[in-house]
mmCIF file of C-alpha atoms in Angstrom:
data_model
loop_
_atom_site.group_PDB
_atom_site.id
_atom_site.type_symbol
_atom_site.label_atom_id
_atom_site.label_comp_id
_atom_site.label_asym_id
_atom_site.label_seq_id
_atom_site.Cartn_x
_atom_site.Cartn_y
_atom_site.Cartn_z
ATOM 1 C CA MET A 718 71.454 185.986 43.641
ATOM 2 C CA LYS A 719 67.649 186.888 43.616
ATOM 3 C CA LEU A 720 67.311 186.826 47.272
ATOM 4 C CA LYS A 721 70.349 188.902 47.460
ATOM 5 C CA ALA A 722 68.751 191.627 45.435
ATOM 6 C CA LEU A 723 65.632 191.639 47.468
ATOM 7 C CA ALA A 724 67.227 192.258 50.451
ATOM 8 C CA PRO A 725 66.919 195.978 50.597
ATOM 9 C CA ALA A 726 63.225 195.815 49.770
ATOM 10 C CA ILE A 727 62.888 193.130 52.531
ATOM 11 C CA THR A 728 64.617 195.517 55.407
ATOM 12 C CA LEU A 729 62.539 198.480 54.456
ATOM 13 C CA ILE A 730 59.355 196.399 54.717
ATOM 14 C CA MET A 731 60.567 195.095 58.226
ATOM 15 C CA ALA A 732 61.875 198.671 59.407
ATOM 16 C CA ALA A 733 58.786 200.219 58.338
ATOM 17 C CA SER A 734 56.539 197.549 60.090
ATOM 18 C CA GLY A 735 58.532 198.018 63.082
ATOM 19 C CA HIS A 736 57.440 201.591 63.212
ATOM 20 C CA ALA A 737 53.951 201.184 62.865
ATOM 21 C CA ALA A 738 52.093 201.083 66.103
ATOM 22 C CA SER A 739 49.248 198.827 66.537
ATOM 23 C CA LEU A 740 45.569 199.261 68.572
ATOM 24 C CA SER A 741 46.134 198.784 71.803
ATOM 25 C CA LEU A 742 43.914 198.250 74.748
ATOM 26 C CA SER A 743 44.509 198.827 78.780
ATOM 27 C CA SER A 744 42.416 199.247 81.915
ATOM 28 C CA PRO A 745 43.013 200.136 85.428
ATOM 29 C CA ASP A 746 40.227 197.905 86.568
ATOM 30 C CA ILE A 747 41.390 194.527 84.620
ATOM 31 C CA ALA A 748 44.499 192.930 83.206
ATOM 32 C CA ASP A 749 45.333 190.489 80.888
ATOM 33 C CA GLN A 750 45.614 187.030 82.113
ATOM 34 C CA ARG A 751 44.589 188.113 85.636
ATOM 35 C CA PRO A 752 41.141 187.144 87.439
ATOM 36 C CA LEU A 753 38.193 189.771 87.165
ATOM 37 C CA THR A 754 36.921 190.712 90.679
ATOM 38 C CA HIS A 755 33.783 190.663 92.179
ATOM 39 C CA LEU A 756 32.751 194.203 90.595
ATOM 40 C CA GLN A 757 32.712 192.539 87.396
ATOM 41 C CA GLU A 758 30.437 189.511 88.255
ATOM 42 C CA PHE A 759 27.124 189.632 87.156
ATOM 43 C CA ASN A 760 24.341 190.387 89.726
ATOM 44 C CA SER A 761 21.528 187.624 88.801
ATOM 45 C CA PHE A 762 21.713 183.822 87.630
ATOM 46 C CA GLY A 763 22.909 182.893 90.927
ATOM 47 C CA CYS A 764 25.655 185.651 91.091
ATOM 48 C CA ASN A 765 25.835 188.561 93.377
ATOM 49 C CA GLY A 766 28.244 190.788 92.299
ATOM 50 C CA GLY A 767 28.636 194.412 91.206
ATOM 51 C CA ASN A 768 27.689 193.983 87.492
ATOM 52 C CA THR A 769 30.115 196.874 86.911
ATOM 53 C CA SER A 770 31.727 197.203 83.283
ATOM 54 C CA PRO A 771 35.603 198.136 83.771
ATOM 55 C CA ALA A 772 37.129 201.108 82.715
ATOM 56 C CA LEU A 773 38.741 200.957 79.328
ATOM 57 C CA ALA A 774 41.259 203.232 77.282
ATOM 58 C CA TRP A 775 42.793 202.725 73.703
ATOM 59 C CA THR A 776 45.231 204.340 71.864
ATOM 60 C CA ASN A 777 46.833 203.875 68.157
ATOM 61 C CA ALA A 778 43.688 203.322 65.842
ATOM 62 C CA PRO A 779 44.924 202.831 62.075
ATOM 63 C CA ALA A 780 44.180 205.098 59.487
ATOM 64 C CA GLY A 781 40.702 205.134 58.233
ATOM 65 C CA THR A 782 38.942 204.590 61.918
ATOM 66 C CA LYS A 783 35.575 206.047 61.544
ATOM 67 C CA SER A 784 34.118 204.390 64.593
ATOM 68 C CA TYR A 785 34.679 202.254 67.619
ATOM 69 C CA ALA A 786 33.171 198.984 69.519
ATOM 70 C CA ILE A 787 33.557 197.017 72.404
ATOM 71 C CA THR A 788 32.770 193.638 73.232
ATOM 72 C CA VAL A 789 33.171 191.202 76.071
ATOM 73 C CA TYR A 790 32.838 187.846 74.969
ATOM 74 C CA ASP A 791 33.522 184.405 77.338
ATOM 75 C CA PRO A 792 34.510 181.415 74.852
ATOM 76 C CA ASP A 793 34.446 178.734 77.589
ATOM 77 C CA ALA A 794 30.450 179.033 78.417
ATOM 78 C CA PRO A 795 28.971 175.696 78.191
ATOM 79 C CA THR A 796 26.415 176.914 75.196
ATOM 80 C CA GLY A 797 28.449 175.664 72.146
ATOM 81 C CA SER A 798 28.331 178.982 70.973
ATOM 82 C CA GLY A 799 30.044 181.087 73.620
ATOM 83 C CA TRP A 800 28.208 184.165 75.709
ATOM 84 C CA TRP A 801 28.085 187.630 74.814
ATOM 85 C CA HIS A 802 28.524 189.965 77.761
ATOM 86 C CA TRP A 803 28.373 192.991 76.075
ATOM 87 C CA THR A 804 28.240 194.640 73.012
ATOM 88 C CA LEU A 805 28.621 198.442 72.612
ATOM 89 C CA VAL A 806 28.823 199.958 69.282
ATOM 90 C CA ASN A 807 29.096 203.520 67.352
ATOM 91 C CA LEU A 808 31.428 204.867 69.481
ATOM 92 C CA PRO A 809 32.749 208.132 67.541
ATOM 93 C CA THR A 810 36.580 208.475 67.145
ATOM 94 C CA THR A 811 36.496 211.560 69.436
ATOM 95 C CA VAL A 812 36.068 208.963 72.026
ATOM 96 C CA ASN A 813 38.950 207.064 73.241
ATOM 97 C CA SER A 814 38.164 205.746 76.782
ATOM 98 C CA VAL A 815 34.842 204.637 78.799
ATOM 99 C CA PRO A 816 34.723 204.929 82.621
ATOM 100 C CA ALA A 817 33.603 202.186 84.705
ATOM 101 C CA ASN A 818 30.074 201.605 84.786
ATOM 102 C CA VAL A 819 29.701 203.612 81.595
ATOM 103 C CA GLY A 820 25.983 202.263 80.946
ATOM 104 C CA ALA A 821 23.805 205.128 81.658
ATOM 105 C CA ASN A 822 26.398 207.640 80.261
ATOM 106 C CA LEU A 823 26.939 206.653 76.631
ATOM 107 C CA PRO A 824 28.312 208.967 74.440
ATOM 108 C CA ALA A 825 25.572 210.546 71.861
ATOM 109 C CA GLY A 826 24.782 207.808 69.247
ATOM 110 C CA ALA A 827 26.288 204.899 71.086
ATOM 111 C CA VAL A 828 24.337 201.722 71.153
ATOM 112 C CA GLN A 829 24.236 198.413 73.397
ATOM 113 C CA GLY A 830 23.086 195.491 72.058
ATOM 114 C CA ARG A 831 21.394 192.604 73.872
ATOM 115 C CA THR A 832 23.574 190.042 76.051
ATOM 116 C CA ASP A 833 22.834 186.526 76.067
ATOM 117 C CA TYR A 834 21.074 187.632 79.403
ATOM 118 C CA GLY A 835 18.366 188.729 77.090
ATOM 119 C CA GLN A 836 18.854 192.638 77.937
ATOM 120 C CA PRO A 837 21.067 195.471 76.698
ATOM 121 C CA GLY A 838 23.955 196.621 78.558
ATOM 122 C CA PHE A 839 27.046 195.281 80.298
ATOM 123 C CA GLY A 840 26.270 191.801 81.764
ATOM 124 C CA GLY A 841 29.100 190.761 84.416
ATOM 125 C CA ALA A 842 30.930 187.448 84.606
ATOM 126 C CA CYS A 843 28.621 184.383 86.212
ATOM 127 C CA PRO A 844 30.239 180.933 85.278
ATOM 128 C CA PRO A 845 28.492 178.063 86.372
ATOM 129 C CA VAL A 846 29.571 176.946 90.073
ATOM 130 C CA GLY A 847 32.712 174.310 89.717
ATOM 131 C CA ASP A 848 33.770 175.304 86.017
ATOM 132 C CA ALA A 849 37.297 175.910 85.896
ATOM 133 C CA PRO A 850 37.696 179.454 85.204
ATOM 134 C CA HIS A 851 36.354 181.069 82.032
ATOM 135 C CA ARG A 852 38.059 183.359 79.779
ATOM 136 C CA TYR A 853 36.512 186.981 79.564
ATOM 137 C CA GLN A 854 37.185 188.740 75.798
ATOM 138 C CA PHE A 855 37.298 192.516 76.109
ATOM 139 C CA THR A 856 37.988 193.829 72.847
ATOM 140 C CA VAL A 857 37.798 197.350 71.178
ATOM 141 C CA TRP A 858 37.191 197.238 67.534
ATOM 142 C CA ALA A 859 38.645 200.101 65.275
ATOM 143 C CA LEU A 860 36.051 200.095 62.465
ATOM 144 C CA LYS A 861 35.918 201.286 58.774
ATOM 145 C CA VAL A 862 32.388 202.596 58.807
ATOM 146 C CA ASP A 863 30.878 205.574 60.906
ATOM 147 C CA LYS A 864 28.043 203.340 62.344
ATOM 148 C CA LEU A 865 26.545 199.886 62.147
ATOM 149 C CA PRO A 866 22.841 199.273 61.725
ATOM 150 C CA ILE A 867 22.486 197.875 65.328
ATOM 151 C CA ASN A 868 19.768 198.428 68.001
ATOM 152 C CA ASN A 869 19.534 197.319 71.446
ATOM 153 C CA GLN A 870 17.680 194.387 70.721
ATOM 154 C CA SER A 871 20.741 193.065 68.443
ATOM 155 C CA SER A 872 21.976 189.952 69.173
ATOM 156 C CA GLY A 873 25.923 189.168 69.924
ATOM 157 C CA ALA A 874 25.897 186.928 66.953
ATOM 158 C CA LEU A 875 24.799 189.905 64.762
ATOM 159 C CA VAL A 876 26.871 192.370 66.330
ATOM 160 C CA GLY A 877 30.006 190.118 65.856
ATOM 161 C CA TYR A 878 29.261 189.363 62.347
ATOM 162 C CA MET A 879 29.004 193.319 61.541
ATOM 163 C CA LEU A 880 32.176 193.809 63.646
ATOM 164 C CA ASN A 881 34.460 191.156 61.774
ATOM 165 C CA ALA A 882 32.710 192.671 58.444
ATOM 166 C CA ASN A 883 33.893 195.911 59.162
ATOM 167 C CA SER A 884 36.930 195.788 61.261
ATOM 168 C CA LEU A 885 40.360 197.556 60.813
ATOM 169 C CA ALA A 886 41.952 196.572 63.957
ATOM 170 C CA LYS A 887 41.300 194.919 67.217
ATOM 171 C CA ALA A 888 43.032 194.648 70.296
ATOM 172 C CA THR A 889 42.021 192.444 73.786
ATOM 173 C CA ILE A 890 42.433 192.053 77.003
ATOM 174 C CA THR A 891 41.654 188.310 78.274
ATOM 175 C CA ALA A 892 40.767 188.258 82.155
ATOM 176 C CA SER A 893 39.479 185.123 83.880
ATOM 177 C CA TYR A 894 36.639 184.410 86.595
ATOM 178 C CA GLY A 895 35.813 181.168 88.433
ATOM 179 C CA ARG A 896 33.168 180.556 91.037
#
């Protein structure tokens, strides 16, 4: 009897959630569950790729979004803690995409943190030779703050902590790469 009384409320909640679009991420350069190309391979550490960040675009940010961030993380790196390939924060809400190889042409106020290669900017895939292909998680974050207190020497772990503490939503493309 009580469940029958709740049916209209449950239907209303389900209908409302069915119409809410969620943050989504797309790219003309990479695809979910597909391998990266030689362009996204690092150019050092024994790798000789183009070290080019892919073009990324996102839509359907949740209400209250005040800035965006982008990260690239390899959870399969043989470090015990994964590998940060890129952290880009403080993208204003007027920016809903970045072109390939955006590095030197960042929007005003945007900051790239230090990768696990030891420098700021994009650091492409470079898994050890013979490893099974690694997963590379390209994630856009919608944040509830205008700016994170990050500089170009901030570690991936610090950026990750700040992102998780201020996230409203995130969307991920998981690509792979092996050598």
